[in-house]
Short mmCIF file of C-alpha atoms and ligand atoms in Angstrom, two decimals:
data_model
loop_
_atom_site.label_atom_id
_atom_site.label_comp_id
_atom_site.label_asym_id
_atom_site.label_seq_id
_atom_site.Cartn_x
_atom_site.Cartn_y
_atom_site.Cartn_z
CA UNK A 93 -220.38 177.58 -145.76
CA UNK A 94 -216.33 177.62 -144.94
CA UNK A 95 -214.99 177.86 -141.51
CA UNK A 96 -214.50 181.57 -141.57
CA UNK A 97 -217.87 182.50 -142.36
CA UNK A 98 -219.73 180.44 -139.73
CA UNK A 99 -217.52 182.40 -137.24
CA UNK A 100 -218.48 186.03 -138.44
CA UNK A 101 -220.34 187.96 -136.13
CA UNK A 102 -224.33 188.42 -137.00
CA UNK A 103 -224.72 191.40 -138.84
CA UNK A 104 -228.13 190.93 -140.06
CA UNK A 105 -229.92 190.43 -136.36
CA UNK A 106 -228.55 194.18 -135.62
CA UNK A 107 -230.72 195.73 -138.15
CA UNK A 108 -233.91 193.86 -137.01
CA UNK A 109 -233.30 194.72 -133.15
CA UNK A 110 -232.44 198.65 -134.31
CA UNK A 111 -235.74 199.31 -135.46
CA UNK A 112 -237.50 198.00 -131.68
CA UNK A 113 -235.57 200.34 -130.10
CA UNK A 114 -236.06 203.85 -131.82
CA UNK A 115 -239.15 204.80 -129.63
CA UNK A 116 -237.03 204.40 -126.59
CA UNK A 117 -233.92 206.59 -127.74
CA UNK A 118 -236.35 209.23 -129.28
CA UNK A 119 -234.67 211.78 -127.35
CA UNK A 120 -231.67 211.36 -128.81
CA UNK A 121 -232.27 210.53 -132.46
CA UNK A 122 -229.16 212.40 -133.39
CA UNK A 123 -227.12 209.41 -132.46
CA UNK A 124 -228.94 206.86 -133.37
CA UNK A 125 -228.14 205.08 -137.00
CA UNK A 126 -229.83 205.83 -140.32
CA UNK A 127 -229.63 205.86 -143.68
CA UNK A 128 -227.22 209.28 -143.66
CA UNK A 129 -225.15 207.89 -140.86
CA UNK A 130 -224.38 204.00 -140.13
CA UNK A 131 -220.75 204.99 -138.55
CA UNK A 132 -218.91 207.91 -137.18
CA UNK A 133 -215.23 207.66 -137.46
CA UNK A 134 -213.70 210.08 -135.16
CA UNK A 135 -210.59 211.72 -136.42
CA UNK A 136 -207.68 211.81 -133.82
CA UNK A 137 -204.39 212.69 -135.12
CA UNK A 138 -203.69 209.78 -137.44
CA UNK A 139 -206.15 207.49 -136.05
CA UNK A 140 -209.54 206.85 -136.74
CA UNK A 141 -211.75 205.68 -133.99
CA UNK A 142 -214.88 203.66 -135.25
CA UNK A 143 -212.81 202.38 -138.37
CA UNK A 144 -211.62 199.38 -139.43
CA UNK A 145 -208.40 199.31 -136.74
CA UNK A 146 -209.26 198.20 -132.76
CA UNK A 147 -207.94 201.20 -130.49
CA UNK A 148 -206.51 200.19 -127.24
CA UNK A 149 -205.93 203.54 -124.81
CA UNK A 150 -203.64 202.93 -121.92
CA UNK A 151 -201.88 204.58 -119.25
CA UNK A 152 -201.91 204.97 -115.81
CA UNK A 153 -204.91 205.88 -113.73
CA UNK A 154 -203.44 209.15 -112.82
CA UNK A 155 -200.41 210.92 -114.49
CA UNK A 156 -197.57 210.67 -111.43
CA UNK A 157 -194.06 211.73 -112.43
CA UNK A 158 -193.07 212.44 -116.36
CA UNK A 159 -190.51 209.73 -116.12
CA UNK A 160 -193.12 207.14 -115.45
CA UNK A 161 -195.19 208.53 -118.05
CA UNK A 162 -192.69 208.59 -120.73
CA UNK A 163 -192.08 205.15 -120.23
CA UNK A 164 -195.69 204.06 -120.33
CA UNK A 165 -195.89 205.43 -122.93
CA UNK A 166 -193.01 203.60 -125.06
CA UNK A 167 -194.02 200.42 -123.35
CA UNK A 168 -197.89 200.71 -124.43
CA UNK A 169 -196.61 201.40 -128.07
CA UNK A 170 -194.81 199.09 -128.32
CA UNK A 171 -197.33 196.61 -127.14
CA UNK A 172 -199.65 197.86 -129.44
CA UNK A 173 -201.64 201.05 -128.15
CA UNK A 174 -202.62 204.15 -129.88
CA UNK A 175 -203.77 206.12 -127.01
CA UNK A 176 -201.97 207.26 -124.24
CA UNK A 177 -204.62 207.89 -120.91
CA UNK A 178 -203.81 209.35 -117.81
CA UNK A 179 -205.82 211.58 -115.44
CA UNK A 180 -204.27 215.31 -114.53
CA UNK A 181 -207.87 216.20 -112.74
CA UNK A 182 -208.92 213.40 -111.21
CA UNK A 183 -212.35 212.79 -109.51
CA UNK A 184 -211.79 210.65 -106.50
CA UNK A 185 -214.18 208.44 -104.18
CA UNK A 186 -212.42 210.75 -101.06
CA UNK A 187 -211.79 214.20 -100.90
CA UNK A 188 -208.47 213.37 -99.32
CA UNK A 189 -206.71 211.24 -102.12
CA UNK A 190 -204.91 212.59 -104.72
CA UNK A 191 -206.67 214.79 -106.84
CA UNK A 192 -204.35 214.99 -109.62
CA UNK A 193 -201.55 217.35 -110.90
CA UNK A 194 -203.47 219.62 -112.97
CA UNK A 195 -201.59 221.94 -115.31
CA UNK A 196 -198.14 220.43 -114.24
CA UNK A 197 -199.86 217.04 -115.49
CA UNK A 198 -201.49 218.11 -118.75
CA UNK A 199 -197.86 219.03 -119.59
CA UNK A 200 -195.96 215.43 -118.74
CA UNK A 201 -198.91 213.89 -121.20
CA UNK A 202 -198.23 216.73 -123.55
CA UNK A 203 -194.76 215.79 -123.08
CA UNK A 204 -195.26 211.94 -123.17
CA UNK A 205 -197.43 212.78 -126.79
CA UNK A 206 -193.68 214.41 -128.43
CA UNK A 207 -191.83 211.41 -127.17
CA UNK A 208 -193.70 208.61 -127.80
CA UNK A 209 -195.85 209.72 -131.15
CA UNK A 210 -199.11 208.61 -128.70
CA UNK A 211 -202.45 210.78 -128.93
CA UNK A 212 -203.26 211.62 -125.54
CA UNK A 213 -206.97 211.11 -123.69
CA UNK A 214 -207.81 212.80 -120.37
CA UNK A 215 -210.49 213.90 -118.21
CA UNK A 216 -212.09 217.63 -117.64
CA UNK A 217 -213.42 217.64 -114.50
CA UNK A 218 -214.87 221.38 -115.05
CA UNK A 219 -216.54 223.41 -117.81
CA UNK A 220 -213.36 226.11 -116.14
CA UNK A 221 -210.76 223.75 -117.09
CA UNK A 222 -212.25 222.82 -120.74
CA UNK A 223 -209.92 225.52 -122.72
CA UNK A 224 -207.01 224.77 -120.98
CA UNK A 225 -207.38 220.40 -120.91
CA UNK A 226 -208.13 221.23 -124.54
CA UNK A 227 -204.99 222.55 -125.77
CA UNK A 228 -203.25 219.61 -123.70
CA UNK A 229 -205.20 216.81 -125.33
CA UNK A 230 -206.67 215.46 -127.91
CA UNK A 231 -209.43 213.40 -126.71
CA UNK A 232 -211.36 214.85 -123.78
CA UNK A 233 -212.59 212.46 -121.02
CA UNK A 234 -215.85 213.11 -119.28
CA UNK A 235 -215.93 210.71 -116.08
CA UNK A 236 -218.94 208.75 -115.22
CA UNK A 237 -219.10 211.37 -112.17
CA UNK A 238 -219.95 214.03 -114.70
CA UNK A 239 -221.85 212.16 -117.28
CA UNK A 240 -225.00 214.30 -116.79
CA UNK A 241 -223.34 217.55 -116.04
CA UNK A 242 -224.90 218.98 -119.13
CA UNK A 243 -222.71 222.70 -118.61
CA UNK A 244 -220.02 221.00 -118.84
CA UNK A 245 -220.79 218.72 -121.40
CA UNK A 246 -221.61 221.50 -123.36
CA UNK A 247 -218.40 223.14 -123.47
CA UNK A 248 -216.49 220.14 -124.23
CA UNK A 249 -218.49 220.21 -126.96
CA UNK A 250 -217.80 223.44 -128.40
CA UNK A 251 -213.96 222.90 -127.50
CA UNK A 252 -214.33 221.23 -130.85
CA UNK A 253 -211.89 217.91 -129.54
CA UNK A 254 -213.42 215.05 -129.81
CA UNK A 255 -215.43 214.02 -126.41
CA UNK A 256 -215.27 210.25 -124.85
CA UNK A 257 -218.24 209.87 -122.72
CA UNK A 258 -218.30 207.02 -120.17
CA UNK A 259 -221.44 206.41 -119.31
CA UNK A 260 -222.40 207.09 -115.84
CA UNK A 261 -222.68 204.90 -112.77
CA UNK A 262 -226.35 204.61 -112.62
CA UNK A 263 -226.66 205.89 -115.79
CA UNK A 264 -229.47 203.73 -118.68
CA UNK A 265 -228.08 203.72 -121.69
CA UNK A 266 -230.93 206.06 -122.53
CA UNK A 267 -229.64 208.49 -120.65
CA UNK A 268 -226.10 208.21 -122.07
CA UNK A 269 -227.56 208.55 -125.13
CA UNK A 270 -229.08 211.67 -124.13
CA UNK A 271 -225.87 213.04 -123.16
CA UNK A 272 -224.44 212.27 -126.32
CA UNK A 273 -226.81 213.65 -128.04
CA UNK A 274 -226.01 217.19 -126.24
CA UNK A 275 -223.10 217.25 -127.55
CA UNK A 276 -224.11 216.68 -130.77
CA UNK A 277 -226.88 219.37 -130.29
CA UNK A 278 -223.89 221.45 -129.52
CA UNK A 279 -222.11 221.14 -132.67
CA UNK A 280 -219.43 218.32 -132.15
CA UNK A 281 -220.02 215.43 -134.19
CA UNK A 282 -216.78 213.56 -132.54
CA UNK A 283 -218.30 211.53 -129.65
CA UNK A 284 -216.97 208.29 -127.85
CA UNK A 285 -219.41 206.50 -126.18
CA UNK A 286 -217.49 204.36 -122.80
CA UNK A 287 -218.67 201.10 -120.99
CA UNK A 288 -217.12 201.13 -117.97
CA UNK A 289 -219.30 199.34 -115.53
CA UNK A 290 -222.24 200.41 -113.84
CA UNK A 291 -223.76 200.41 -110.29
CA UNK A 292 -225.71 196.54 -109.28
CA UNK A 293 -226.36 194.62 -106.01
CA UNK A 294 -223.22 192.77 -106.80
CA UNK A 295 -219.95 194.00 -104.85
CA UNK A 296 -217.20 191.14 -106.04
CA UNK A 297 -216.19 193.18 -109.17
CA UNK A 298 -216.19 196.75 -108.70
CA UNK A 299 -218.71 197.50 -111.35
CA UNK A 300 -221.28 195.57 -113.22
CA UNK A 301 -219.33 195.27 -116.80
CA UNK A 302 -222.32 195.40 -119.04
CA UNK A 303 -221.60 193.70 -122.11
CA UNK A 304 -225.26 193.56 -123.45
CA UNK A 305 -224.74 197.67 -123.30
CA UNK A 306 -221.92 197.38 -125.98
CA UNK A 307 -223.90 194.66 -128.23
CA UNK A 308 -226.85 197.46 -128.05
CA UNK A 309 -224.50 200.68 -128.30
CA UNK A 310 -223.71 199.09 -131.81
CA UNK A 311 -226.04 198.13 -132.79
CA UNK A 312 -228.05 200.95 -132.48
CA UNK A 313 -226.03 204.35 -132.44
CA UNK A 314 -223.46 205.30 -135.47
CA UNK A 315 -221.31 206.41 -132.35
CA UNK A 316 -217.76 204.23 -131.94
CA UNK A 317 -218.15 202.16 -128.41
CA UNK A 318 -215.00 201.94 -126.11
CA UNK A 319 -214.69 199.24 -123.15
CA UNK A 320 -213.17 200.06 -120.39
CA UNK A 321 -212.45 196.29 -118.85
CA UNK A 322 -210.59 198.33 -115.34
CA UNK A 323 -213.06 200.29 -113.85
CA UNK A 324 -215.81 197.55 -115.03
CA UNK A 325 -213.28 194.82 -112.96
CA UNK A 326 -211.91 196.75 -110.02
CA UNK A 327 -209.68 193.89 -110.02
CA UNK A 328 -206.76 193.26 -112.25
CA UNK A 329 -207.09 189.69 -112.93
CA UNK A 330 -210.32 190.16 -114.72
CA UNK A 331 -209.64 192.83 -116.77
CA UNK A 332 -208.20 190.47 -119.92
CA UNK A 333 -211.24 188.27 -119.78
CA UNK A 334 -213.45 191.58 -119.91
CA UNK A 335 -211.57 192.83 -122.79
CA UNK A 336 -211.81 189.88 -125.42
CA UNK A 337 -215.59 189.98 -124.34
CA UNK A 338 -215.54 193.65 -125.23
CA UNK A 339 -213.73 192.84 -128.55
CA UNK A 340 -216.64 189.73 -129.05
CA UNK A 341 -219.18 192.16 -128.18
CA UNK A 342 -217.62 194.91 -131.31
CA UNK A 343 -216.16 197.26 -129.25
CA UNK A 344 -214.28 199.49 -131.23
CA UNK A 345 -211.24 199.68 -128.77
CA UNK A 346 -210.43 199.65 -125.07
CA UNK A 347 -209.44 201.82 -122.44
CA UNK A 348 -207.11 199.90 -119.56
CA UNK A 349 -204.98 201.04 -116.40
CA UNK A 350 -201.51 200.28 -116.88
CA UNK A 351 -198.68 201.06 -114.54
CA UNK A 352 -195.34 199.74 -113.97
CA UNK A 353 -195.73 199.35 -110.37
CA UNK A 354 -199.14 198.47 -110.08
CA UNK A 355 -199.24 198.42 -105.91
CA UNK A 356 -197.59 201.75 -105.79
CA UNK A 357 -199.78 203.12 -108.08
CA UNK A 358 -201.12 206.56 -106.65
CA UNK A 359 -204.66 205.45 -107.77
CA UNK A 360 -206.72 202.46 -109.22
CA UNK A 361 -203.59 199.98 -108.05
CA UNK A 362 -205.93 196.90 -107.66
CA UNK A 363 -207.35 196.88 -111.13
CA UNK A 364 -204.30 198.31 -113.18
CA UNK A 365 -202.20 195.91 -115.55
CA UNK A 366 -198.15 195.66 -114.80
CA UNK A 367 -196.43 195.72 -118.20
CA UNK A 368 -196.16 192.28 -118.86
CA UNK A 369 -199.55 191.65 -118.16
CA UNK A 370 -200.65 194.30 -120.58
CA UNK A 371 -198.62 192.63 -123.65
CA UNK A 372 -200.23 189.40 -122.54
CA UNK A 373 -203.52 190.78 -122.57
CA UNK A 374 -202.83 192.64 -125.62
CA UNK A 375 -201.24 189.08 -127.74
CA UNK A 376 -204.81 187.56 -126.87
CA UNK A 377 -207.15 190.04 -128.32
CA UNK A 378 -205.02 189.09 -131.29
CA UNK A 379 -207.36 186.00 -132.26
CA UNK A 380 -210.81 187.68 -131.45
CA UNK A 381 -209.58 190.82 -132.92
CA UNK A 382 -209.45 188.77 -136.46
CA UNK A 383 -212.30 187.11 -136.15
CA UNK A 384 -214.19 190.58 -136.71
CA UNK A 385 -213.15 190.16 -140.33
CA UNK A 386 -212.02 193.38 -142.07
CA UNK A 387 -211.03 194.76 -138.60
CA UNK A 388 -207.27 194.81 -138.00
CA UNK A 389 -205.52 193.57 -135.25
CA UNK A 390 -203.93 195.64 -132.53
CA UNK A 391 -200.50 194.91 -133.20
CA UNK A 392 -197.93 193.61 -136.31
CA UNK A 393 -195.59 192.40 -134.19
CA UNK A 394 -196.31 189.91 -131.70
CA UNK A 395 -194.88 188.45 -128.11
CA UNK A 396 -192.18 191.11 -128.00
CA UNK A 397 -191.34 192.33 -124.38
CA UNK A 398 -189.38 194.95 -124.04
CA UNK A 399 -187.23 195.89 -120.84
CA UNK A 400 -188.71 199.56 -119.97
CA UNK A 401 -186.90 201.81 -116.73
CA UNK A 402 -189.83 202.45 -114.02
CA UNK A 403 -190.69 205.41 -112.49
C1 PEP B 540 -210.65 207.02 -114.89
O1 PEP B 540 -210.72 206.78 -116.12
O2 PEP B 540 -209.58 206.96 -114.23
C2 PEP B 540 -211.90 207.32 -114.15
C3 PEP B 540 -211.89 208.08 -113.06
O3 PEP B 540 -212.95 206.71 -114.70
P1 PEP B 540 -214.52 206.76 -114.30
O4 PEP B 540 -214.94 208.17 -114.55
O5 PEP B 540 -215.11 205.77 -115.25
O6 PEP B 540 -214.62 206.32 -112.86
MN1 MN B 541 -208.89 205.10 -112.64
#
């Protein structure tokens, strides 16, 4: 046995746990692998999602000014990213913080998409606002607020975009997988499932980052599996660590909070990534990234910084 194959990941012990768990997923047995379906790759523009490349989504919690977006977006490119994120609706711990731009911000991420070549991921708050996010983006979010609003899972579904689903704050993976499998049911085969954290006794991070739920997720479901290392953290210092565990654990990308002024962000300051922090994060998944064997890493190039204006 050389070096490299003592470090590959287990592929073998997956197929044994799969089987232990179908009884438990049986409501959802759309999403669950089989002999028709080991992987869905989810077309998005010229990316695949669930394929052999590791997708890294980034942007700011909440889209701000088109300025700022615009060069987020570059800077995230550059560094690597595929995805550009940003919320327009945003669903907020108190009614009186910012609740988003709305149309005016589905149009700076449109905007941000023509200038920087980035697909664009945001959140529908509403089964109202589903035609109109949809013609903005081309990944719809649906917040862990809303992971069992099945009305409005339902017509994200029959949007016909593709649909990440982060998983909900108290939320079993069971019933994740349930939600999924709505969507399914309703004639989109393009699901994302999202780890972002979930609800414990334990207040130091501001979620629980469950890692286990990401070795399981692929283990068992055909579905790609995105991290999302920020809201998991709460705290921007952890959020690296929690990605390479995400990339250990075969995540098929990440989602992360990035902002160029991280303590003036309008939302999610404390666990959001300045710039340079992002291309650090981003030159260490590097290493874990290639360890995954035919998966390719993030980036080409590596260690290059660029100077970006803020907004
Ligand atoms: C977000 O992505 O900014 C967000 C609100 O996420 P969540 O629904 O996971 O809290
Ligand atoms: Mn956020």
């Amino acid at each position: 046995m050389d070096d490299q194959s003592s470090l590959r990941f287990p592929q073998i012990g997956a197929r044994t746990v799969r089987d232990k768990w179908l009884e438990q997923f049986a409501d959802s047995p759309d999403v669950l692998k089989s002999a028709r379906c080991e992987q869905t790759i989810v077309p998005v523009l010229d990316l695949e999602i669930g394929g052999d490349e590791f997708i890294t989504m980034a942007g700011p919690c909440s889209v701000e000014t088109e300025f700022q977006l615009i060069a987020i977006a570059n800077h995230v490119r550059r560094a690597g990213a595929r995805i550009l994120r940003g919320g327009a609706f945003k669903p907020r711990s108190s009614p009186y913080a910012f609740q988003g731009h709305g149309l005016e911000g589905l149009k700076m991420l449109a905007h941000a998409r023509e200038e920087s070549g980035l697909a664009i991921v945001t959140e529908v708050m509403s089964e109202c606002d589903v035609s109109l996010v949809a013609e903005y983006a081309d990944i719809l979010q649906i917040g862990t607020r809303n992971m069992e609003n099945y009305t409005l899972l339902e017509a994200a579904a029959r949007s016909g975009r593709p649909v990440l689903l982060k998983r909900g704050m108290v939320a079993t993976i069971a019933d994740l997988l349930r939600s999924a499998q709505i969507i399914l049911d309703n004639g989109n085969p393009n699901v994302i499932l999202c780890e972002r954290g979930i609800r414990t006794f334990e207040t130091a991070t501001r979620n629980t980052f469950d890692v286990a739920a990401i070795a399981l997720l692929k283990s068992i479901s055909h579905l790609p599996v995105i991290a999302d290392p920020s809201h998991a953290a709460g705290h921007r210092e952890l959020v690296p660590a929690l990605a390479r565990i995400a990339v250990a654990a075969e995540a098929d990308g990440l989602l992360v909070e990035v902002h160029p002024k991280p303590e003036k962000a309008w939302s999610d300051g404390e666990q959001t990534l300045d710039f340079n922090a992002f291309d650090d994060m981003m030159a260490s998944l590097d290493p874990y990234i290639a360890l995954r064997g035919s998966r390719v890493p993030a980036r080409t190039s590596s260690g290059a910084r660029a100077m970006e204006a803020v907004g």
